[in-house]
Tab-separated table of C-alpha atoms and ligand atoms in Angstrom:
chain	number	residue	atom	x	y	z
A	1	UNK	CA	19.692	45.739	-49.148
A	2	UNK	CA	18.236	43.409	-46.728
A	3	UNK	CA	17.550	39.707	-47.693
A	4	UNK	CA	13.967	38.901	-49.016
A	5	UNK	CA	11.788	37.225	-46.248
A	6	UNK	CA	11.929	33.371	-46.544
A	7	UNK	CA	8.932	31.416	-47.853
A	8	UNK	CA	9.452	28.554	-45.627
A	9	UNK	CA	11.694	27.357	-42.779
A	10	UNK	CA	12.322	23.863	-41.562
A	11	UNK	CA	13.772	23.046	-38.134
A	12	UNK	CA	14.676	19.834	-36.419
A	13	UNK	CA	13.088	19.511	-32.994
A	14	UNK	CA	15.155	17.207	-30.902
A	15	UNK	CA	14.024	14.976	-27.913
A	16	UNK	CA	15.632	15.437	-24.419
A	17	UNK	CA	16.654	13.027	-21.917
A	18	UNK	CA	16.903	14.094	-18.135
A	19	UNK	CA	20.272	12.893	-16.670
A	20	UNK	CA	18.786	12.805	-13.148
A	21	UNK	CA	15.861	14.871	-11.892
A	22	UNK	CA	15.567	16.127	-8.255
A	23	UNK	CA	12.475	17.973	-7.022
A	24	UNK	CA	13.430	20.246	-4.186
A	25	UNK	CA	9.959	21.123	-2.980
A	26	UNK	CA	6.663	22.690	-3.724
A	27	UNK	CA	6.565	26.437	-4.340
A	28	UNK	CA	3.764	28.985	-3.396
A	29	UNK	CA	2.756	29.437	-7.020
A	30	UNK	CA	1.818	25.659	-7.280
A	31	UNK	CA	4.828	24.772	-9.269
A	32	UNK	CA	7.977	22.784	-7.948
A	33	UNK	CA	11.605	23.713	-7.858
A	34	UNK	CA	13.653	21.123	-9.574
A	35	UNK	CA	17.231	20.426	-10.486
A	36	UNK	CA	17.984	18.461	-13.546
A	37	UNK	CA	20.474	17.973	-16.444
A	38	UNK	CA	18.785	18.214	-19.854
A	39	UNK	CA	20.482	16.587	-22.761
A	40	UNK	CA	19.150	16.980	-26.276
A	41	UNK	CA	19.405	13.686	-28.310
A	42	UNK	CA	19.140	12.963	-32.121
A	43	UNK	CA	15.562	11.676	-32.132
A	44	UNK	CA	13.949	14.514	-33.802
A	45	UNK	CA	10.542	15.792	-34.932
A	46	UNK	CA	10.707	18.110	-38.108
A	47	UNK	CA	8.794	21.432	-37.947
A	48	UNK	CA	8.203	23.215	-41.240
A	49	UNK	CA	6.616	26.674	-41.252
A	50	UNK	CA	5.235	28.265	-44.498
A	51	UNK	CA	4.061	31.879	-44.823
A	52	UNK	CA	0.314	32.173	-44.699
A	53	UNK	CA	-2.435	34.765	-43.759
A	54	UNK	CA	-3.644	32.494	-40.916
A	55	UNK	CA	-2.399	30.117	-38.360
A	56	UNK	CA	-2.889	26.424	-39.195
A	57	UNK	CA	-1.075	23.566	-37.475
A	58	UNK	CA	-1.076	20.077	-39.209
A	59	UNK	CA	0.801	17.014	-37.724
A	60	UNK	CA	1.611	13.556	-38.933
A	61	UNK	CA	-0.337	12.298	-35.772
A	62	UNK	CA	-3.840	13.518	-36.342
A	63	UNK	CA	-4.499	13.549	-32.487
A	64	UNK	CA	-2.117	16.407	-32.257
A	65	UNK	CA	-3.468	18.798	-34.921
A	66	UNK	CA	-4.808	22.378	-34.472
A	67	UNK	CA	-5.150	24.672	-31.606
A	68	UNK	CA	-4.519	21.971	-29.002
A	69	UNK	CA	-0.879	21.667	-30.262
A	70	UNK	CA	1.618	23.581	-28.242
A	71	UNK	CA	3.071	24.886	-31.644
A	72	UNK	CA	-0.151	26.666	-32.242
A	73	UNK	CA	-0.157	28.148	-28.711
A	74	UNK	CA	3.402	29.289	-29.228
A	75	UNK	CA	2.737	31.125	-32.427
A	76	UNK	CA	-0.296	32.731	-31.158
A	77	UNK	CA	1.541	33.932	-28.161
A	78	UNK	CA	4.350	35.374	-30.452
A	79	UNK	CA	1.875	37.029	-32.664
A	80	UNK	CA	0.215	38.760	-29.598
A	81	UNK	CA	3.569	39.657	-27.930
A	82	UNK	CA	4.705	41.338	-31.226
A	83	UNK	CA	1.245	42.636	-32.413
A	84	UNK	CA	1.671	41.215	-35.760
A	85	UNK	CA	-1.053	39.626	-38.136
A	86	UNK	CA	1.392	37.384	-40.125
A	87	UNK	CA	0.391	33.711	-40.167
A	88	UNK	CA	1.940	30.374	-40.806
A	89	UNK	CA	0.946	27.094	-42.023
A	90	UNK	CA	2.873	24.622	-39.884
A	91	UNK	CA	3.535	20.846	-40.509
A	92	UNK	CA	4.882	18.816	-37.617
A	93	UNK	CA	6.281	15.402	-38.608
A	94	UNK	CA	6.452	13.360	-35.351
A	95	UNK	CA	9.140	10.971	-34.478
A	96	UNK	CA	9.198	11.680	-30.751
A	97	UNK	CA	6.631	9.574	-28.834
A	98	UNK	CA	3.927	11.897	-27.350
A	99	UNK	CA	3.805	12.509	-23.488
A	100	UNK	CA	6.640	10.100	-22.941
A	101	UNK	CA	9.051	12.425	-20.765
A	102	UNK	CA	11.037	13.179	-23.833
A	103	UNK	CA	9.887	16.765	-24.254
A	104	UNK	CA	8.490	16.199	-27.808
A	105	UNK	CA	5.748	18.843	-27.558
A	106	UNK	CA	8.023	21.370	-25.786
A	107	UNK	CA	10.729	20.933	-28.448
A	108	UNK	CA	8.165	21.350	-31.248
A	109	UNK	CA	7.037	24.516	-29.703
A	110	UNK	CA	10.630	26.022	-29.351
A	111	UNK	CA	11.306	25.043	-32.993
A	112	UNK	CA	8.163	26.900	-33.943
A	113	UNK	CA	9.236	30.077	-32.007
A	114	UNK	CA	12.627	29.982	-33.474
A	115	UNK	CA	11.190	29.251	-36.966
A	116	UNK	CA	8.557	31.998	-36.619
A	117	UNK	CA	11.107	34.428	-35.733
A	118	UNK	CA	13.053	33.807	-38.859
A	119	UNK	CA	10.028	33.531	-41.051
A	120	UNK	CA	8.351	36.561	-39.835
A	121	UNK	CA	11.883	38.436	-39.586
A	122	UNK	CA	11.208	39.577	-36.005
A	123	UNK	CA	13.815	41.519	-34.127
A	124	UNK	CA	12.706	39.835	-30.734
A	125	UNK	CA	15.799	39.113	-28.599
A	126	UNK	CA	16.852	35.685	-27.304
A	127	UNK	CA	15.937	36.566	-23.711
A	128	UNK	CA	12.368	37.750	-24.722
A	129	UNK	CA	11.889	34.586	-26.768
A	130	UNK	CA	13.065	32.602	-23.636
A	131	UNK	CA	10.524	34.263	-21.362
A	132	UNK	CA	7.718	33.467	-23.791
A	133	UNK	CA	8.992	29.986	-23.962
A	134	UNK	CA	8.831	29.728	-20.178
A	135	UNK	CA	5.122	30.730	-20.158
A	136	UNK	CA	4.346	27.865	-22.708
A	137	UNK	CA	6.015	25.181	-20.509
A	138	UNK	CA	8.759	24.687	-18.013
A	139	UNK	CA	11.141	22.837	-20.238
A	140	UNK	CA	10.458	24.693	-23.527
A	141	UNK	CA	13.318	27.358	-22.806
A	142	UNK	CA	15.844	24.349	-22.766
A	143	UNK	CA	14.953	23.546	-26.313
A	144	UNK	CA	15.924	27.125	-27.402
A	145	UNK	CA	19.320	26.385	-26.104
A	146	UNK	CA	19.769	22.653	-26.831
A	147	UNK	CA	22.838	20.663	-26.150
A	148	UNK	CA	23.455	19.764	-22.475
A	149	UNK	CA	22.380	22.234	-19.658
A	150	UNK	CA	21.745	22.296	-15.894
A	151	UNK	CA	18.130	23.173	-15.194
A	152	UNK	CA	16.896	24.876	-12.035
A	153	UNK	CA	13.730	26.722	-10.839
A	154	UNK	CA	10.768	25.353	-12.702
A	155	UNK	CA	13.232	24.127	-15.209
A	156	UNK	CA	13.559	27.401	-17.093
A	157	UNK	CA	16.620	28.695	-15.326
A	158	UNK	CA	19.405	27.185	-17.496
A	159	UNK	CA	23.164	27.035	-17.406
A	160	UNK	CA	24.811	25.419	-20.511
A	161	UNK	CA	27.129	22.456	-19.748
A	162	UNK	CA	29.915	21.126	-22.087
A	163	UNK	CA	28.390	18.889	-24.905
A	164	UNK	CA	29.063	15.300	-23.814
A	165	UNK	CA	30.477	12.746	-26.407
A	166	UNK	CA	31.115	9.123	-26.492
A	167	UNK	CA	27.582	8.226	-25.138
A	168	UNK	CA	24.866	6.147	-26.650
A	169	UNK	CA	21.444	5.735	-25.128
A	170	UNK	CA	19.003	3.154	-25.472
A	171	UNK	CA	15.464	4.502	-24.856
A	172	UNK	CA	12.435	2.391	-24.144
A	173	UNK	CA	8.865	3.924	-24.208
A	174	UNK	CA	6.200	1.681	-22.855
A	175	UNK	CA	2.609	2.278	-23.869
A	176	UNK	CA	1.588	3.926	-20.538
A	177	UNK	CA	-0.799	6.842	-20.863
A	178	UNK	CA	-1.823	8.745	-17.720
A	179	UNK	CA	-4.301	11.713	-18.074
A	180	UNK	CA	-2.545	15.222	-17.586
A	181	UNK	CA	0.563	13.123	-16.828
A	182	UNK	CA	2.995	15.969	-15.641
A	183	UNK	CA	0.553	17.712	-13.399
A	184	UNK	CA	-0.604	14.399	-11.988
A	185	UNK	CA	2.922	13.115	-11.199
A	186	UNK	CA	3.887	16.507	-9.628
A	187	UNK	CA	0.893	16.335	-7.422
A	188	UNK	CA	1.621	12.736	-6.331
A	189	UNK	CA	5.059	13.681	-4.994
A	190	UNK	CA	5.466	13.194	-1.176
A	191	UNK	CA	8.027	15.005	1.100
A	192	UNK	CA	10.132	12.023	0.947
A	193	UNK	CA	10.543	12.311	-2.784
A	194	UNK	CA	12.046	15.738	-2.351
A	195	UNK	CA	15.920	16.260	-2.118
A	196	UNK	CA	18.196	19.261	-2.015
A	197	UNK	CA	19.613	18.957	-5.541
A	198	UNK	CA	23.140	17.871	-4.326
A	199	UNK	CA	23.351	14.921	-6.608
A	200	UNK	CA	22.619	16.957	-9.815
A	201	UNK	CA	25.053	19.558	-8.597
A	202	UNK	CA	27.640	17.008	-8.371
A	203	UNK	CA	26.798	15.581	-11.794
A	204	UNK	CA	26.908	19.028	-13.245
A	205	UNK	CA	30.473	19.538	-11.580
A	206	UNK	CA	31.625	16.335	-13.210
A	207	UNK	CA	30.460	17.311	-16.693
A	208	UNK	CA	31.957	20.833	-16.344
A	209	UNK	CA	35.396	19.205	-15.648
A	210	UNK	CA	35.176	16.788	-18.625
A	211	UNK	CA	34.595	13.670	-16.350
A	212	UNK	CA	32.249	10.840	-17.413
A	213	UNK	CA	28.508	10.675	-16.275
A	214	UNK	CA	28.267	9.070	-12.807
A	215	UNK	CA	25.422	6.489	-12.917
A	216	UNK	CA	24.752	6.646	-9.209
A	217	UNK	CA	23.559	10.290	-9.850
A	218	UNK	CA	20.913	9.494	-12.288
A	219	UNK	CA	18.044	9.152	-9.775
A	220	UNK	CA	14.663	10.692	-10.736
A	221	UNK	CA	12.069	11.787	-8.072
A	222	UNK	CA	9.226	10.774	-10.304
A	223	UNK	CA	10.159	6.945	-10.045
A	224	UNK	CA	8.189	6.276	-6.859
A	225	UNK	CA	4.914	8.093	-7.835
A	226	UNK	CA	5.114	6.861	-11.393
A	227	UNK	CA	5.334	3.149	-10.308
A	228	UNK	CA	2.440	3.704	-7.841
A	229	UNK	CA	0.286	5.128	-10.645
A	230	UNK	CA	1.453	2.695	-13.403
A	231	UNK	CA	2.419	-0.574	-11.572
A	232	UNK	CA	2.742	-2.285	-14.988
A	233	UNK	CA	6.173	-0.528	-15.344
A	234	UNK	CA	7.621	-2.272	-12.414
A	235	UNK	CA	8.856	-5.102	-14.459
A	236	UNK	CA	10.635	-2.751	-17.104
A	237	UNK	CA	13.898	-2.224	-15.251
A	238	UNK	CA	14.394	-6.021	-15.008
A	239	UNK	CA	13.579	-6.489	-18.685
A	240	UNK	CA	16.260	-3.805	-19.559
A	241	UNK	CA	18.760	-5.345	-17.223
A	242	UNK	CA	18.277	-8.833	-18.815
A	243	UNK	CA	18.551	-7.200	-22.295
A	244	UNK	CA	22.166	-6.148	-21.051
A	245	UNK	CA	21.409	-2.657	-19.950
A	246	UNK	CA	24.087	-1.688	-17.344
A	247	UNK	CA	21.879	0.773	-15.582
A	248	UNK	CA	18.206	1.991	-15.792
A	249	UNK	CA	17.122	5.523	-15.572
A	250	UNK	CA	13.787	7.465	-15.909
A	251	UNK	CA	13.418	10.580	-18.154
A	252	UNK	CA	11.242	13.449	-17.125
A	253	UNK	CA	7.977	12.232	-15.487
A	254	UNK	CA	8.336	9.062	-17.786
A	255	UNK	CA	7.264	6.698	-18.934
A	256	UNK	CA	10.422	6.686	-21.103
A	257	UNK	CA	13.324	4.810	-19.475
A	258	UNK	CA	16.766	4.702	-20.851
A	259	UNK	CA	20.314	3.187	-20.342
A	260	UNK	CA	23.565	4.596	-21.493
A	261	UNK	CA	26.735	2.925	-22.861
A	262	UNK	CA	30.042	4.063	-24.358
A	263	UNK	CA	29.809	2.086	-27.622
A	264	UNK	CA	27.153	2.356	-30.310
A	265	UNK	CA	27.419	-1.462	-31.079
A	266	UNK	CA	26.636	-2.211	-27.442
A	267	UNK	CA	23.700	0.134	-27.578
A	268	UNK	CA	22.288	-1.565	-30.678
A	269	UNK	CA	22.666	-5.028	-29.145
A	270	UNK	CA	20.735	-4.081	-26.151
A	271	UNK	CA	17.968	-2.473	-28.317
A	272	UNK	CA	17.784	-5.593	-30.426
A	273	UNK	CA	17.415	-7.812	-27.174
A	274	UNK	CA	14.723	-5.506	-25.977
A	275	UNK	CA	12.873	-5.447	-29.274
A	276	UNK	CA	12.913	-9.332	-29.357
A	277	UNK	CA	11.823	-9.523	-25.760
A	278	UNK	CA	9.234	-6.915	-25.746
A	279	UNK	CA	7.764	-6.929	-29.276
A	280	UNK	CA	4.919	-4.302	-29.513
A	281	UNK	CA	5.059	-3.803	-25.726
A	282	UNK	CA	7.457	-0.920	-26.065
A	283	UNK	CA	9.157	1.352	-28.770
A	284	UNK	CA	12.930	1.148	-28.446
A	285	UNK	CA	15.281	3.847	-29.832
A	286	UNK	CA	19.195	4.132	-30.019
A	287	UNK	CA	20.238	7.825	-29.754
A	288	UNK	CA	23.138	10.107	-29.234
A	289	UNK	CA	23.495	13.584	-27.951
A	290	UNK	CA	22.358	16.211	-30.382
A	291	UNK	CA	24.318	19.269	-30.954
A	292	UNK	CA	22.097	22.176	-32.112
A	293	UNK	CA	23.644	24.039	-35.114
A	294	UNK	CA	22.455	27.515	-34.132
A	295	UNK	CA	21.585	27.557	-30.435
A	296	UNK	CA	20.010	30.687	-28.874
A	297	UNK	CA	23.084	32.505	-27.534
A	298	UNK	CA	23.886	33.138	-23.987
A	299	UNK	CA	22.689	32.124	-20.577
A	300	UNK	CA	18.966	32.565	-19.661
A	301	UNK	CA	18.595	33.423	-16.091
A	302	UNK	CA	14.975	34.622	-16.197
A	303	UNK	CA	15.803	38.268	-16.003
B	1	C5P	O1	5.251	23.794	-17.295
B	1	C5P	P1	4.339	22.584	-17.748
B	1	C5P	O2	3.285	22.920	-18.611
B	1	C5P	O3	5.119	21.508	-18.294
B	1	C5P	O4	3.789	22.045	-16.365
B	1	C5P	C1	2.582	21.163	-16.209
B	1	C5P	C2	2.165	21.075	-14.781
B	1	C5P	O5	3.144	20.295	-14.192
B	1	C5P	C3	2.049	22.424	-14.064
B	1	C5P	O6	0.753	22.947	-14.262
B	1	C5P	C4	2.297	21.928	-12.644
B	1	C5P	O7	1.128	21.410	-12.153
B	1	C5P	C5	3.340	20.926	-12.825
B	1	C5P	N1	4.724	21.411	-12.737
B	1	C5P	C6	5.232	21.726	-11.396
B	1	C5P	N2	6.511	22.284	-11.323
B	1	C5P	C7	7.217	22.339	-12.277
B	1	C5P	C8	6.822	22.091	-13.596
B	1	C5P	C9	5.577	21.569	-13.833
B	1	C5P	O8	4.625	21.560	-10.427
B	1	C5P	N3	8.499	22.696	-12.175
């Protein structure tokens, strides 16, 4: 006898950091090939899906409610793909700052796909779910996998890497808002921002063999265009250094910056210094890598 269908499903949707990001070049389809290392961290939104006859997305941030939310688009795509009429009432409790380079919207969408598969009891396999995820956004497939992964192609070709331990991150999110941020920053890249992906390959080799993260390999191709478009950010690395951050790196297309240390007390002290210095000028988090309890199995190679 099969189990009765669940009435509701709650999933944690973690943020991600990019442990380095290289853009290799522009493709004929308008996207860019990149090489990056994604790491899920324990700053999580919470996505709850309840059975319903229609699709309805509520959010603790009222600006992100309804059809504009990637969660709504994810569930509509899944309904169409499967040809089902089942609906869901979804509530998204936001913790991850919006459009910060931390992947919040993509993570919520991946949590919704996984949650709906369970709620609607769909027999859709992982690789088909990953294909749908890739059409929603380039980093949505990573959030089906979670943990730590090497990302290539648009970001959707993923190779799991060993889960790193003994790292604490201080994330600083300044209040910088650029319209259509990701597309704008990709469009602002110049040939000199492109690189062949060797630094990310070297970092991935280190992580595969259990070596510590090399801070010299955390560069991000979006640093130059981001600072050109948002010059107010130029003072942020110095402020982080003054607060005790041993290094400063950029996540995704920003504006979230982070530092990494090997001791939680050290991370807390840097965060306290930053909060004291920056006040309302930035939101500061201390996070650790987040291990997904039930990752989507296997390797997604886009096949
Ligand atoms: O895939 P996503 O929806 O996050 O992409 C938003 C925009 O960023 C795309 O429309 C494209 O302009 C740009 N992009 C890109 N190359 C990538 C990912 C995104 O050019 N690998």
